[in-house]
Amino acid sequence: MHILNISEFINAYYIKPILEHEGYNTVNTLTYAIIAIGALYLIYSAFKKYSIKVDRQFVFNTLPFVLLGSTVRVVTDSLDTGVMKPATLLHEFVINSRIYDYGFASSSPGIYIVTAALFLLALFLGRKIKKPEITGWIGIALSIPHLFILLFFVQYPLFVIPILLLAAIPSYIIFRHFKKRNSKSGAANPVPQPDILAGIVGAHALDGAATFIVIDYFSGVSGRAYFEQHVLPSFIGETFNSFFPFYLIKVGIAAAAAYFISSDKDSKDEEKMFICLVLIIIGLAPGIRDALRMMVGA
């Protein structure tokens, strides 16, 4: 009986939310957060051990894999909602092969593990042939087929304009602020650079803006009942009966994080860049996914 109860608990809080795309609950959110913190510590330790430098170029080489993970999720969403049709031979293959039916590989948190594994393989290859820039190009090459798949089903491109504006405005303000501050202080090559700090704010502004536009406005236009999958954002949206406060909170917290990282005199440059990269990924991945999903109406 005790084993049965444990099995039911694991199924209810971990397996079922993945297979049925129910979103997150308090239990799996805390569990995934603990696992993510542990994984990030191990990854950073491995980077130090193998002398992998986390710099500006490393950050830009990582971003295509964020795009990859998000587009794979949207392809899965398109299949689940019936948006995808056999428009080309590639689409027919995707539909008939059912390669995206494996919930662990195409849904959270599995997609993060798969994408991270692909990134590490590309990173290893780049180091092996002594061409680190190839890492980013591999990510782009893997993302292009998924973008091509989704291109045929774009229905609502105009709705992405306010999302991009809401992401670009605070990002530009932060960029100008740090560029001006560095100019006054005489810092020629600050770490993190202004564009990296602006990237933190832009990524989280994109996530908050996409959530706000999709749930508050796009749901009514499309007739689909979109909902926030994460526990805390869902609470904020329900409390204020709008997700605009969630957008403002995301921008505020991201801007504060950028400020504290830039002002940190004790941490090493690579540590600060690694934190910046993690913060960018956390905001950018769901932001891209939500915006793309909205555009195809999935």
Coordinates of C-alpha atoms in Angstrom, one line a residue:
M1 CA 0.0 0.0 0.0
H2 CA 2.8 2.4 0.9
I3 CA 4.5 1.7 -2.5
L4 CA 1.2 2.3 -4.3
N5 CA 0.8 5.7 -2.6
I6 CA 4.3 6.7 -3.6
S7 CA 3.6 5.6 -7.2
E8 CA 0.3 7.6 -7.2
F9 CA 2.2 10.7 -5.9
I10 CA 4.9 10.5 -8.5
N11 CA 2.3 10.0 -11.3
A12 CA 0.1 12.9 -10.0
Y13 CA 2.8 15.5 -9.5
Y14 CA 5.5 14.5 -12.0
I15 CA 4.5 12.1 -14.8
K16 CA 0.9 13.2 -15.5
P17 CA 1.7 16.9 -15.8
I18 CA 4.3 16.1 -18.5
L19 CA 2.3 13.6 -20.5
E20 CA -0.9 15.7 -20.4
H21 CA 0.7 19.1 -20.7
E22 CA -1.0 20.3 -17.5
G23 CA 1.7 22.7 -16.5
Y24 CA 3.5 23.0 -13.2
N25 CA 2.4 22.5 -9.6
T26 CA 4.1 23.5 -6.3
V27 CA 5.7 20.1 -5.8
N28 CA 7.3 19.6 -9.2
T29 CA 8.3 23.3 -9.4
L30 CA 10.3 23.0 -6.2
T31 CA 11.8 19.7 -7.3
Y32 CA 12.8 21.0 -10.7
A33 CA 14.3 24.2 -9.1
I34 CA 16.5 22.1 -6.8
I35 CA 17.6 19.9 -9.6
A36 CA 18.3 22.9 -11.8
I37 CA 20.4 24.6 -9.2
G38 CA 22.4 21.4 -8.7
A39 CA 22.8 20.9 -12.4
L40 CA 24.0 24.5 -12.9
Y41 CA 26.6 24.0 -10.2
L42 CA 27.9 20.8 -11.8
I43 CA 27.9 22.4 -15.2
Y44 CA 29.9 25.5 -14.0
S45 CA 32.3 23.3 -12.1
A46 CA 32.8 21.2 -15.3
F47 CA 33.5 24.4 -17.3
K48 CA 36.1 25.4 -14.7
K49 CA 37.7 22.0 -14.7
Y50 CA 38.1 21.8 -18.5
S51 CA 39.0 25.5 -18.8
I52 CA 35.9 26.5 -20.8
K53 CA 35.7 30.2 -20.8
V54 CA 32.3 31.7 -20.3
D55 CA 32.6 35.0 -22.1
R56 CA 30.5 37.1 -24.4
Q57 CA 31.1 34.8 -27.4
F58 CA 30.1 31.8 -25.3
V59 CA 26.8 33.5 -24.5
F60 CA 26.0 34.2 -28.2
N61 CA 27.0 30.6 -29.1
T62 CA 24.4 29.4 -26.6
L63 CA 21.5 31.4 -27.7
P64 CA 20.7 29.4 -30.9
F65 CA 20.1 26.4 -28.7
V66 CA 17.6 28.4 -26.7
L67 CA 15.8 29.0 -30.0
L68 CA 16.1 25.3 -30.8
G69 CA 14.4 24.2 -27.5
S70 CA 11.6 26.7 -27.9
T71 CA 10.9 25.8 -31.6
V72 CA 10.8 22.1 -30.7
R73 CA 8.2 22.9 -28.0
V74 CA 6.1 24.9 -30.5
V75 CA 6.2 22.1 -33.1
T76 CA 5.0 19.7 -30.4
D77 CA 2.2 22.2 -29.5
S78 CA 1.2 22.4 -33.1
L79 CA 0.9 18.7 -33.3
D80 CA -1.1 18.5 -30.0
T81 CA -3.6 21.1 -31.1
G82 CA -4.0 19.9 -34.6
V83 CA -2.6 23.1 -36.2
M84 CA 0.0 21.2 -38.1
K85 CA -1.1 19.8 -41.5
P86 CA 0.8 17.8 -44.1
A87 CA 1.8 20.9 -46.1
T88 CA 5.1 19.4 -47.4
L89 CA 6.9 16.1 -47.3
L90 CA 8.7 17.2 -44.2
H91 CA 5.4 17.9 -42.4
E92 CA 4.1 14.5 -43.5
F93 CA 7.2 12.9 -42.1
V94 CA 6.8 14.7 -38.8
I95 CA 3.2 13.8 -38.5
N96 CA 3.5 10.2 -39.5
S97 CA 6.7 9.3 -37.8
R98 CA 5.4 10.6 -34.4
I99 CA 8.9 11.5 -33.3
Y100 CA 7.5 14.4 -31.3
D101 CA 5.1 12.2 -29.4
Y102 CA 7.6 11.4 -26.7
G103 CA 6.6 13.8 -23.9
F104 CA 9.9 13.7 -22.0
A105 CA 11.9 14.9 -25.0
S106 CA 9.5 17.6 -26.3
S107 CA 8.0 19.0 -23.0
S108 CA 9.4 20.5 -19.9
P109 CA 11.6 19.6 -18.2
G110 CA 12.8 17.0 -20.7
I111 CA 13.4 19.4 -23.5
Y112 CA 15.9 21.3 -21.4
I113 CA 17.9 18.1 -20.8
V114 CA 17.8 17.2 -24.4
T115 CA 18.8 20.7 -25.6
A116 CA 21.5 20.9 -23.0
A117 CA 22.9 17.6 -24.1
L118 CA 23.0 18.8 -27.8
F119 CA 24.7 22.0 -26.8
L120 CA 27.4 20.2 -24.8
L121 CA 28.0 17.8 -27.8
A122 CA 28.3 20.9 -30.1
L123 CA 30.6 22.6 -27.5
F124 CA 32.8 19.5 -27.3
L125 CA 33.0 19.3 -31.1
G126 CA 34.0 23.0 -31.4
R127 CA 36.8 22.5 -28.8
K128 CA 37.9 19.3 -30.5
I129 CA 38.4 21.0 -33.9
K130 CA 39.5 24.3 -32.2
K131 CA 36.7 26.3 -33.8
P132 CA 34.4 27.3 -30.9
E133 CA 32.2 29.4 -33.1
I134 CA 30.9 26.3 -34.7
T135 CA 28.8 25.6 -31.6
G136 CA 26.4 28.5 -32.4
W137 CA 26.2 27.5 -36.1
I138 CA 25.2 24.0 -35.1
G139 CA 22.4 25.4 -33.0
I140 CA 21.2 27.5 -35.9
A141 CA 21.4 24.6 -38.2
L142 CA 19.2 22.5 -35.9
S143 CA 16.7 25.3 -35.4
I144 CA 16.2 26.1 -39.1
P145 CA 14.1 23.0 -39.9
H146 CA 11.8 23.6 -37.0
L147 CA 11.3 27.2 -38.0
F148 CA 10.6 26.0 -41.5
I149 CA 8.0 23.6 -40.2
L150 CA 6.2 26.4 -38.3
L151 CA 6.5 29.0 -41.1
F152 CA 3.7 27.3 -43.0
F153 CA 1.2 27.8 -40.2
V154 CA 1.8 31.4 -39.1
Q155 CA -1.6 33.0 -38.8
Y156 CA -1.2 35.9 -36.4
P157 CA 2.1 37.7 -37.1
L158 CA 0.8 41.2 -36.1
F159 CA 0.2 40.2 -32.5
V160 CA 4.0 39.7 -32.1
I161 CA 4.6 43.4 -32.7
P162 CA 3.4 44.7 -29.2
I163 CA 5.3 41.8 -27.6
L164 CA 8.5 42.8 -29.3
L165 CA 8.0 46.5 -28.5
L166 CA 7.3 45.7 -24.8
A167 CA 10.5 43.7 -24.8
A168 CA 12.7 46.1 -26.8
I169 CA 11.8 49.3 -24.9
P170 CA 13.1 48.3 -21.4
S171 CA 16.0 46.5 -23.0
Y172 CA 17.1 49.6 -24.9
I173 CA 16.7 51.8 -21.8
I174 CA 19.0 49.4 -19.8
F175 CA 21.5 49.3 -22.6
R176 CA 21.7 53.0 -22.8
H177 CA 22.0 53.3 -19.0
F178 CA 24.9 51.0 -18.6
K179 CA 26.7 52.3 -21.7
K180 CA 26.4 55.8 -20.3
R181 CA 27.5 54.7 -16.8
N182 CA 30.5 52.9 -18.2
S183 CA 31.5 55.9 -20.3
K184 CA 31.4 58.2 -17.2
S185 CA 33.4 55.8 -15.1
G186 CA 36.0 55.2 -17.9
A187 CA 35.4 51.5 -18.0
A188 CA 36.5 50.5 -21.6
N189 CA 35.8 46.8 -21.4
P190 CA 33.3 46.1 -18.6
V191 CA 32.1 42.6 -17.8
P192 CA 29.3 42.0 -18.2
Q193 CA 29.0 44.2 -21.3
P194 CA 25.9 46.5 -21.6
D195 CA 24.4 44.4 -24.3
I196 CA 24.6 41.3 -22.1
L197 CA 22.9 43.2 -19.2
A198 CA 20.3 44.5 -21.6
G199 CA 19.8 40.9 -22.8
I200 CA 18.7 39.9 -19.3
V201 CA 16.1 42.5 -19.2
G202 CA 15.0 42.0 -22.8
A203 CA 14.7 38.2 -22.3
H204 CA 12.4 38.5 -19.2
A205 CA 10.5 41.4 -20.7
L206 CA 9.8 39.2 -23.7
D207 CA 8.5 36.4 -21.5
G208 CA 6.4 38.8 -19.4
A209 CA 5.0 40.6 -22.5
A210 CA 4.2 37.3 -24.3
T211 CA 2.3 36.0 -21.3
F212 CA 0.4 39.3 -21.0
I213 CA -0.5 39.7 -24.6
V214 CA -1.4 36.0 -25.2
I215 CA -3.6 35.5 -22.1
D216 CA -5.1 39.0 -21.7
Y217 CA -5.8 39.6 -25.4
F218 CA -5.0 36.8 -27.8
S219 CA -7.1 34.2 -26.1
G220 CA -10.2 36.2 -26.9
V221 CA -9.2 36.6 -30.6
S222 CA -8.2 33.1 -31.2
G223 CA -10.9 31.4 -29.1
R224 CA -8.3 29.3 -27.4
A225 CA -8.1 29.2 -23.6
Y226 CA -4.5 29.9 -22.9
F227 CA -3.3 29.7 -19.3
E228 CA -0.1 30.3 -17.3
Q229 CA 1.6 27.0 -16.5
H230 CA 3.9 28.2 -13.7
V231 CA 2.7 28.6 -10.2
L232 CA 3.8 32.1 -9.2
P233 CA 2.9 33.9 -12.4
S234 CA -0.5 32.2 -12.4
F235 CA -1.0 33.5 -8.8
I236 CA 0.0 37.0 -9.9
G237 CA -2.3 36.9 -12.9
E238 CA -5.3 35.7 -10.9
T239 CA -4.7 38.2 -8.1
F240 CA -4.7 41.2 -10.5
N241 CA -7.0 39.7 -13.1
S242 CA -4.4 40.7 -15.6
F243 CA -0.9 39.6 -16.5
F244 CA 0.4 43.2 -17.1
P245 CA 1.6 43.4 -13.4
F246 CA 3.5 40.1 -14.1
Y247 CA 5.2 41.8 -17.0
L248 CA 6.2 44.8 -14.9
I249 CA 7.5 42.6 -12.1
K250 CA 9.6 40.6 -14.5
V251 CA 11.1 43.8 -16.0
G252 CA 11.8 45.2 -12.5
I253 CA 13.4 42.1 -11.1
A254 CA 15.5 41.6 -14.3
A255 CA 16.7 45.2 -14.2
A256 CA 17.6 44.9 -10.5
A257 CA 19.5 41.7 -11.2
A258 CA 21.4 43.4 -14.0
Y259 CA 22.3 46.3 -11.7
F260 CA 23.6 44.0 -8.9
I261 CA 25.6 41.9 -11.3
S262 CA 27.2 44.9 -12.8
S263 CA 28.0 46.4 -9.4
D264 CA 29.5 43.2 -8.0
K265 CA 33.2 43.7 -7.4
D266 CA 33.8 40.4 -5.6
S267 CA 32.8 37.8 -8.2
K268 CA 35.0 36.8 -11.1
D269 CA 34.1 37.9 -14.6
E270 CA 33.3 34.4 -15.7
E271 CA 31.0 33.8 -12.7
K272 CA 29.1 37.0 -13.5
M273 CA 28.8 36.0 -17.2
F274 CA 27.6 32.5 -16.3
I275 CA 24.9 34.1 -14.1
C276 CA 23.9 36.4 -16.9
L277 CA 23.6 33.5 -19.3
V278 CA 21.4 31.5 -16.9
L279 CA 19.1 34.5 -16.4
I280 CA 18.8 35.2 -20.1
I281 CA 17.9 31.5 -20.8
I282 CA 15.3 31.4 -18.1
G283 CA 13.5 34.4 -19.7
L284 CA 14.2 33.9 -23.4
A285 CA 13.2 30.2 -23.7
P286 CA 9.6 30.6 -22.5
G287 CA 9.3 34.0 -24.2
I288 CA 10.2 32.7 -27.6
R289 CA 8.0 29.7 -27.2
D290 CA 4.9 31.7 -26.2
A291 CA 5.4 34.2 -29.0
L292 CA 5.9 31.5 -31.7
R293 CA 3.0 29.5 -30.4
M294 CA 0.7 32.5 -30.6
M295 CA 1.8 33.3 -34.1
V296 CA 0.8 29.8 -35.3
G297 CA -2.3 29.7 -33.1
A298 CA -1.3 26.5 -31.4

